XYZ file of C-alpha atoms in Angstrom:
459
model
C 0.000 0.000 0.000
C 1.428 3.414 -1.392
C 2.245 6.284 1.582
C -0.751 8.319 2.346
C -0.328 12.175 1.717
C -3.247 14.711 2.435
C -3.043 18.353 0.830
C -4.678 21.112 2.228
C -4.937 24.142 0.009
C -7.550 26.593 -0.557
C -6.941 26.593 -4.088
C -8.065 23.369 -6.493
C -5.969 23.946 -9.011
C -3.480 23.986 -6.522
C -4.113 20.550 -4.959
C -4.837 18.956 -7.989
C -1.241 19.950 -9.345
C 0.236 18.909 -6.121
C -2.145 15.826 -6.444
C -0.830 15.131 -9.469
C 3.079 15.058 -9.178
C 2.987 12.575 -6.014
C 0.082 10.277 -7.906
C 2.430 9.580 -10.547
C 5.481 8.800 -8.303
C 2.881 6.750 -6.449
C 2.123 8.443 -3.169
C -1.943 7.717 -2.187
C -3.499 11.468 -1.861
C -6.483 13.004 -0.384
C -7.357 16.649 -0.275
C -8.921 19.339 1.582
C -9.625 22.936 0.613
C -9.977 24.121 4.829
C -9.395 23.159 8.442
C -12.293 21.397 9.250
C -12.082 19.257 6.104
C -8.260 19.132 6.637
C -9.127 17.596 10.136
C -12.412 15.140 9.226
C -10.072 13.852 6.832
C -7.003 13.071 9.417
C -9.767 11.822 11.987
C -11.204 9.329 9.193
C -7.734 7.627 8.763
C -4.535 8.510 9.776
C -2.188 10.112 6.942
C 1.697 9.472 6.520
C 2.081 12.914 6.052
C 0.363 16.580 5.495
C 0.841 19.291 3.141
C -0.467 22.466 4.545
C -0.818 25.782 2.975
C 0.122 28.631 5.291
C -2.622 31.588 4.573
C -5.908 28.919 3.759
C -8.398 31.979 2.954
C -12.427 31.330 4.260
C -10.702 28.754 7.020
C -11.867 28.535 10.388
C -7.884 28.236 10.715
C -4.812 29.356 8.921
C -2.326 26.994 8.268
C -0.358 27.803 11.120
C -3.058 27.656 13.825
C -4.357 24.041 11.578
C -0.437 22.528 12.185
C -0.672 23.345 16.187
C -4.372 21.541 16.299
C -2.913 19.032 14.465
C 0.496 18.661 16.735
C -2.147 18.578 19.584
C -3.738 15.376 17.834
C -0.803 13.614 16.796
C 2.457 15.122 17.749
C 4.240 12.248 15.023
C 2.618 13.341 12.120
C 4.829 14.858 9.806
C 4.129 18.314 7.986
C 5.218 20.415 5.689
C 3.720 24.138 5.197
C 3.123 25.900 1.551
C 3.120 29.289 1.021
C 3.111 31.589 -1.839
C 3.855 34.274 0.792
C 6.873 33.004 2.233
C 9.336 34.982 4.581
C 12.039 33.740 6.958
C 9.264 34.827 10.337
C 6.594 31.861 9.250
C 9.482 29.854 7.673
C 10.693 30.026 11.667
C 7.428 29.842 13.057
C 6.302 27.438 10.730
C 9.339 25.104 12.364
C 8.769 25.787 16.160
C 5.317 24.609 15.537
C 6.236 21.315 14.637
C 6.439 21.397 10.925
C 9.359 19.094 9.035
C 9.936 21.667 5.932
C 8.666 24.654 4.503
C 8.512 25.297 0.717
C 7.130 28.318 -1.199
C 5.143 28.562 -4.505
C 5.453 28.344 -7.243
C 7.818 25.359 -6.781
C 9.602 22.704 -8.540
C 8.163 19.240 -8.960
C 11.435 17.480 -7.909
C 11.706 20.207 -4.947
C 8.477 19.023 -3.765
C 8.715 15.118 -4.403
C 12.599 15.237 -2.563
C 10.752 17.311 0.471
C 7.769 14.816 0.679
C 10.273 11.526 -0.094
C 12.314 13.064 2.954
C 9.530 13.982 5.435
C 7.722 10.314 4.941
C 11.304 8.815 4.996
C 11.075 8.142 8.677
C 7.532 6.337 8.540
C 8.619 4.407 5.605
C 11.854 3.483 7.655
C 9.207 2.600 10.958
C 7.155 0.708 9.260
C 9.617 -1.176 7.673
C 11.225 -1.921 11.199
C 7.691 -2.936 12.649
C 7.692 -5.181 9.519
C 11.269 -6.834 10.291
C 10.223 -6.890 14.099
C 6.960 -8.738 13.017
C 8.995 -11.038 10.817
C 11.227 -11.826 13.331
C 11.237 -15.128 15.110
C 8.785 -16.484 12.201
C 9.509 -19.414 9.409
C 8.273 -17.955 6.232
C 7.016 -21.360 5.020
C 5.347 -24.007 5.942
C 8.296 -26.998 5.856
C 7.691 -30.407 4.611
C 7.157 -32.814 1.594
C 4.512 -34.898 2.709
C 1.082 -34.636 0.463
C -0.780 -33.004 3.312
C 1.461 -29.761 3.846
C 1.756 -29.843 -0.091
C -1.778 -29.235 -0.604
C -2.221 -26.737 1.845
C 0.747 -25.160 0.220
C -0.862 -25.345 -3.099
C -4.353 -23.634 -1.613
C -2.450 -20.700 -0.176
C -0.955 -19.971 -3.022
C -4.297 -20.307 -4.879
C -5.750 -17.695 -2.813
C -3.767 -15.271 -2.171
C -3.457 -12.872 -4.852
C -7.257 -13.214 -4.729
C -7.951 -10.974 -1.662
C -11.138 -13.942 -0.532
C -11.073 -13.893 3.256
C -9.634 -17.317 4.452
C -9.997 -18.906 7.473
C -7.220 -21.385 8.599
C -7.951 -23.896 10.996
C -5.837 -26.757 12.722
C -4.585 -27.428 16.512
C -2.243 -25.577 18.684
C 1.639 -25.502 17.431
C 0.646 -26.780 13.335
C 1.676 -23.054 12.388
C -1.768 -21.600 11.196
C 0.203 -17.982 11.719
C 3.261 -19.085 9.207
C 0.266 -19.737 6.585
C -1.325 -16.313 6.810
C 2.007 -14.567 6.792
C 2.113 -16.968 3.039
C -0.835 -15.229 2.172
C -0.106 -12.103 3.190
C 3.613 -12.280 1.496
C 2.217 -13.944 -1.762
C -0.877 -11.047 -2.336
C -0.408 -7.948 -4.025
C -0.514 -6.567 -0.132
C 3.073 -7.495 0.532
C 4.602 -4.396 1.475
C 1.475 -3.348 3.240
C 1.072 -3.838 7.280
C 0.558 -7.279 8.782
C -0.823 -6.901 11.693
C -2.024 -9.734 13.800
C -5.103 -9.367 16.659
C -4.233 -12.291 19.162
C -7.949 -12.672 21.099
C -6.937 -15.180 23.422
C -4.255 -12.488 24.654
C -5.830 -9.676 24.701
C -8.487 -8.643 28.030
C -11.900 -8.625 27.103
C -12.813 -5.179 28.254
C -9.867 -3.925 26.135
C -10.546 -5.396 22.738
C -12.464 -3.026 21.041
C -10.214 -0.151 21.983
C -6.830 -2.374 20.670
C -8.840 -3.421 17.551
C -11.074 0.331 16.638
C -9.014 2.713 18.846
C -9.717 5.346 20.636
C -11.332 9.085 20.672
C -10.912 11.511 23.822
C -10.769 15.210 24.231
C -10.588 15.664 20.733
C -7.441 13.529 20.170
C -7.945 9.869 18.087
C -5.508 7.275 18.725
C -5.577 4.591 16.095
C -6.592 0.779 16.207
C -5.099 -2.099 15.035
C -7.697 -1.772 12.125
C -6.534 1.800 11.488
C -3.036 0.383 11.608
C -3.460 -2.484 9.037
C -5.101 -0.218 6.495
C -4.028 -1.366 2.814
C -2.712 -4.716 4.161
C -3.858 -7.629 6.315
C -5.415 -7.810 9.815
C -5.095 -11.799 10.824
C -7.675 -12.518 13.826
C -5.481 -15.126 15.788
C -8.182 -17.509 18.226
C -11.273 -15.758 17.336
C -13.344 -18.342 19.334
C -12.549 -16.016 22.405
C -13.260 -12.866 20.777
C -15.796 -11.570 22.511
C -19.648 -11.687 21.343
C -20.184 -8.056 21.418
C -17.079 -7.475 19.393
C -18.117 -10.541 17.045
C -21.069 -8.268 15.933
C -18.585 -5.050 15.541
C -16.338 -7.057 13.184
C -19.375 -8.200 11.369
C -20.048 -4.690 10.038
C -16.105 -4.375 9.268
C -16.220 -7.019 6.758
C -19.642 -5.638 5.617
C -18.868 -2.005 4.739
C -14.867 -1.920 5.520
C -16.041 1.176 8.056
C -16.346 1.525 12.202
C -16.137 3.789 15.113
C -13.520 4.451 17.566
C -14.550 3.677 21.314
C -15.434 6.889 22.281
C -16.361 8.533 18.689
C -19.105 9.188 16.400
C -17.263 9.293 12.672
C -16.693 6.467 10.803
C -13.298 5.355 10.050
C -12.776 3.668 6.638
C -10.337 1.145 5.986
C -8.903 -1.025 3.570
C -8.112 -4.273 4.921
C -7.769 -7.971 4.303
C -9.028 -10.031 7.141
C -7.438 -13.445 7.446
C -8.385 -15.676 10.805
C -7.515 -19.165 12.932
C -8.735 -21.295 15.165
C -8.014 -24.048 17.353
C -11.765 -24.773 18.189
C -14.759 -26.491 16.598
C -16.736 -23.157 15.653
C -19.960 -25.347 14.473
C -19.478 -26.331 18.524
C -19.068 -22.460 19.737
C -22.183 -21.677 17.321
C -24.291 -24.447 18.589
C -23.415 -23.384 22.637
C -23.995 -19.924 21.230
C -20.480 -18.571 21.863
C -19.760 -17.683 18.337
C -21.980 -15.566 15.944
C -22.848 -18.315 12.787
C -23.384 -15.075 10.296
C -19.520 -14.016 11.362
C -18.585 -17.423 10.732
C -19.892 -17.398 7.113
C -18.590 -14.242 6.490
C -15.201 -14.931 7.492
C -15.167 -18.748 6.575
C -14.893 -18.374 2.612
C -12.084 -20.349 1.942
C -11.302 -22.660 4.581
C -7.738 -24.277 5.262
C -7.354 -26.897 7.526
C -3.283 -27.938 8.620
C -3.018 -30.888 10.402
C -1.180 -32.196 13.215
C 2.285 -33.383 12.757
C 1.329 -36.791 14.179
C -0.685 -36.968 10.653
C 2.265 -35.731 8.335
C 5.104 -38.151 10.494
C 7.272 -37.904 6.941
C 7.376 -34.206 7.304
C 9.848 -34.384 10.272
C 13.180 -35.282 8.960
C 12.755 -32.004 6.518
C 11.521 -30.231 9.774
C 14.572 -31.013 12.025
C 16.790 -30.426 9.111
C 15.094 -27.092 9.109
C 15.621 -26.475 12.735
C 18.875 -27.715 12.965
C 20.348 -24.843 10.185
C 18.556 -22.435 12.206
C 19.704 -22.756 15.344
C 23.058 -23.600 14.460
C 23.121 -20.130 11.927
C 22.096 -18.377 15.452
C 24.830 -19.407 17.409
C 27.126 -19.506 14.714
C 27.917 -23.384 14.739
C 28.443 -25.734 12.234
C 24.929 -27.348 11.312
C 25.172 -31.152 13.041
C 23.702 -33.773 11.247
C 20.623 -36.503 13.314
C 21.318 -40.076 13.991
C 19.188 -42.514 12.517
C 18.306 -43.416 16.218
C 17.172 -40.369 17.174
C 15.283 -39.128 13.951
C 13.473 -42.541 14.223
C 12.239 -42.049 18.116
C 11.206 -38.532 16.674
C 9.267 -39.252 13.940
C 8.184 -42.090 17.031
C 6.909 -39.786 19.043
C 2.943 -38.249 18.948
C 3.689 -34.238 19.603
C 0.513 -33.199 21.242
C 2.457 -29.526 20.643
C 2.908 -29.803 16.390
C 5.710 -28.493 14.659
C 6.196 -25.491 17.924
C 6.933 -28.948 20.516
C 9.785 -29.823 17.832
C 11.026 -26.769 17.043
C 11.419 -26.183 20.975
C 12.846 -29.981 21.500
C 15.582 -29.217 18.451
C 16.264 -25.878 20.204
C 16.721 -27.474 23.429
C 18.571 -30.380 22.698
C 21.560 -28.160 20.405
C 21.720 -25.767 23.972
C 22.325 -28.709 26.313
C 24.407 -30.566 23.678
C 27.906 -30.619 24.801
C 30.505 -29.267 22.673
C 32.302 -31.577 21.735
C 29.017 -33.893 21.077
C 27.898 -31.004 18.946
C 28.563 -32.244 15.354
C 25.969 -35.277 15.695
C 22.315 -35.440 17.484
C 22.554 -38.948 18.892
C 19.431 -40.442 20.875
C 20.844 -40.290 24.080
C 20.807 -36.032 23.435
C 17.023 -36.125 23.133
C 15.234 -34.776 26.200
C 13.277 -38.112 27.914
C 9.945 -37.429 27.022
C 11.154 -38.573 23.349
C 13.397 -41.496 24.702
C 10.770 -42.638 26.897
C 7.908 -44.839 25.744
C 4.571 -44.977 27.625
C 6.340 -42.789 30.318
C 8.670 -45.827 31.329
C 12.428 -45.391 31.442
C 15.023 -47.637 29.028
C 16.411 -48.880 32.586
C 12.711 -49.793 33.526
C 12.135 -51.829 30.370
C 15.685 -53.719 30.609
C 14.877 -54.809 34.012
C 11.359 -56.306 33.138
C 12.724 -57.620 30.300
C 15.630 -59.196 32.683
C 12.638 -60.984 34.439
C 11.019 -62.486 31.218
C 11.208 -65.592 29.866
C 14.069 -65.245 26.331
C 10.962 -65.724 23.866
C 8.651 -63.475 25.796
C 11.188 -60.518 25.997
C 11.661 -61.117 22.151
C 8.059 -60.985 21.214
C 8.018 -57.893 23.571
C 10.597 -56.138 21.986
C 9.053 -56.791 18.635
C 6.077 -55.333 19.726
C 7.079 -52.317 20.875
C 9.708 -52.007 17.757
C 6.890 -52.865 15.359
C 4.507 -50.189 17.120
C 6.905 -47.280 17.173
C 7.924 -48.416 13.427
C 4.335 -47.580 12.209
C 3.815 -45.119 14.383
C 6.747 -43.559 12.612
C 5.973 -44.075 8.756
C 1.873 -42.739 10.383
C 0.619 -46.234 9.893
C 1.663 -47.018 6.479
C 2.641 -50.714 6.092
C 4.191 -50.840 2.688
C 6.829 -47.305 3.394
C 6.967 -49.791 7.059
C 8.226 -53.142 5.412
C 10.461 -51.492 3.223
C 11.820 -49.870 5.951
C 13.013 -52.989 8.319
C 13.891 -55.349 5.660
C 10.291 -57.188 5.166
C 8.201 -58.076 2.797
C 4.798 -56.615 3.116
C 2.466 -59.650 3.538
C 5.021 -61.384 6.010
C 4.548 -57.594 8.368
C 1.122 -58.200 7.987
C 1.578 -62.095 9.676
C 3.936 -60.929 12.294
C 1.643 -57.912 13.292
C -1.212 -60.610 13.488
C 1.072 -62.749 15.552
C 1.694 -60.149 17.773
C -1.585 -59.117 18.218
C -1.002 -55.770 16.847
C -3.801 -53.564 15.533
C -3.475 -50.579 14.038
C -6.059 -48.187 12.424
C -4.365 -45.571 10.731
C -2.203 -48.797 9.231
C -2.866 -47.796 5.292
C -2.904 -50.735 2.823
C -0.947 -49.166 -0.330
């Protein structure tokens, strides 16, 4: 989304030259030809910056008196004063009021675009921070090879140069943020905002003021909403958005427009509203927790990413993942993964998704010692991968110590066997091929065992 300028002059031919030069070096511009439109216009949405002509003839207020209500406002608005009347007094004046630059008429077009490109320099350079801050800490993609993550690759990318609101569902950890951030990255709203509204974080009595902002005494301080305009708000948890505020956001999506707490204008905006959940909505509608026409309005393409338990051959690329990034931060050569280990994680069930083994690969590289640090051998894993069922190796050796030699052997291939197709996520053929067997003689010993298995898939 371009930089916002507003132009207040009391002459139209003058602010549609003005208008003019920064529309074709792509600067976003509204006008006003007074104060009080000058001001309805600034309290409607926020500007990056304001042009203001000094003398503004048939004004409530001059220029100068307009820049001091405006300072009062919103000291960090930039502004720059016009004046076909210039001398060095209201160049001076013009300054201690707050103003960035003064310029007089007639001017230059390059004058004017290198005065404007200068003044909206520093909120280009802050929202550009806010954008690397935001980034921060993020993966940018949603890792993996298995057909699952593929296709929900392959929908992302579908819809998002389309601007549809999309509504991306899965449990905790999967990465449902990651996937709007895709959207966001892959739409023509890039190098807009992306600004995300985390429900389950914020207090109830405080959402509407963090999502519409607020208006006191005269002074507007701007939402999340007003903040996202041109780019993409992402409602994180909406399930615990509160019901009143359900019914707010309802006429957001309607007719883009809203009220501050506190005010009586409406604020227009320009936003794409992406949102997630970790809950069964149809369950919040039916116990009348959720508002069913929000859910249709937001639910227009629905993406569902599912637990990593369900995508088990997504975890070798994952840890791979991991282990580069990690090692990158504390500037370590990346270690490679047993086969031991990478087999008791792809093992394990990771109630937590792809956040539990992103923190487990995190944890394991800190408490690895150094001169372990080139190889991730089982014994590094933390013990709630090493341990099955909650029962220590040691445990298991000493029952086993107490068995009979072909009990212990048809309990080890039991367990073995279990975590094997746990593993490969209960496929028998990527299973056999995997310890050496054909696939109908797996099928006996399974049998034998008296192994059962319902995710076990035939092909």
């Amino acid at each position: 989304m371009p930089l916002e300028v507003l132009v207040v002059d009391d002459e139209a031919d003058i602010r549609e030259l003005v208008s003019g030069v920064l529309e074709d070096e792509g600067y976003s511009v509204r006008t006003a030809g007074d104060s009080s439109g000058a001001l309805d216009a600034i309290e409607q949405r926020r500007p990056q910056l304001a042009l203001l002509d000094v003398w503004l003839q048939g004004s409530k207020l001059d220029g100068l008196q307009l820049l001091e209500e405006i300072k009062r406002r919103d000291a960090t608005l930039p502004c720059i004063m016009i004046s076909g009347h210039g001398n060095l007094d209201t160049a001076v004046a013009a300054v201690r009021a707050g103003a960035v630059d003064f310029i007089e008429k007639p001017f230059e077009a390059e004058k004017l675009l290198h005065l404007v490109a200068r003044a909206t320099e520093t909120d280009r350079l802050r929202r550009e921070n806010e954008k690397l801050k935001a980034q921060a800490g993020h993966e940018e993609q949603l890792e993996g090879t298995s057909a699952a993550i593929n296709q929900v690759r392959a929908t992302l990318k579908r819809v998002a140069p389309t601007g549809s609101r999309v509504m991306i569902t899965g449990p905790a950890g999967v990465g449902k943020e990651i996937a709007a951030r895709m959207i966001h990255q892959w739409s023509p709203r890039a190098q807009a905002p992306f600004v995300t509204v985390s429900s389950a974080m914020m207090e109830p009595e405080r959402v509407e003021e963090e999502l519409f902002g607020i208006e006191a005494d005269g002074v507007a301080r701007p939402g999340l909403l007003e903040q996202a305009h041109g780019g993409t708000l992402f409602l994180d948890e909406i399930a615990d958005m509160p019901q009143t505020t359900q019914a707010k956001i309802l006429r957001v999506l309607t007719d883009q427009s809203y009220t501050r707490v506190g005010g009586q204008r409406p604020v227009k905006v320009d936003v794409r509203v992406l949102s997630a959940t970790s809950r069964d909505l149809a369950e919040e509608i039916e116990a009348g927790r959720f508002r069913e026409d929000l859910f249709y309005r937001l639910n227009v393409v629905p993406v569902n990413i599912p637990p990593l338990a369900e995508r088990r051959e997504d975890i070798p690329v994952l840890v791979d993942h991991f282990l580069a990034r990690y090692a990158a931060d504390r500037r370590i050569g990346v270690p490679s993964i047993s086969d031991e280990a990478l087999a008791a994680l792809q093992a394990h069930e990771w109630p937590g998704n792809v956040r539990q083994l992103r923190n487990i690969i995190e944890r394991t590289m800190i408490l690895t010692p150094g001169d372990r640090a080139s190889c991730i051998e089982i014994d590094l894993l933390p013990p709630e991968i090493t341990e099955s069922g909650g029962s220590s190796s040691a445990t298991s050796q000493v029952a086993m110590m107490g068995s009979p030699l072909r009990e212990a052997r048809e309990n080890f291939e039991r367990e073995y066997l279990k975590i094997q197709i746990r593993r490969f996520s209960g496929n028998i053929s990527r299973t056999a091929a995997f310890i050496g067997m054909e696939r109908s003689a797996l099928h006996r010993k399974l049998k034998a065992l008296g192994i059962t298995d319902k995710r076990a898939d035939e092909n």
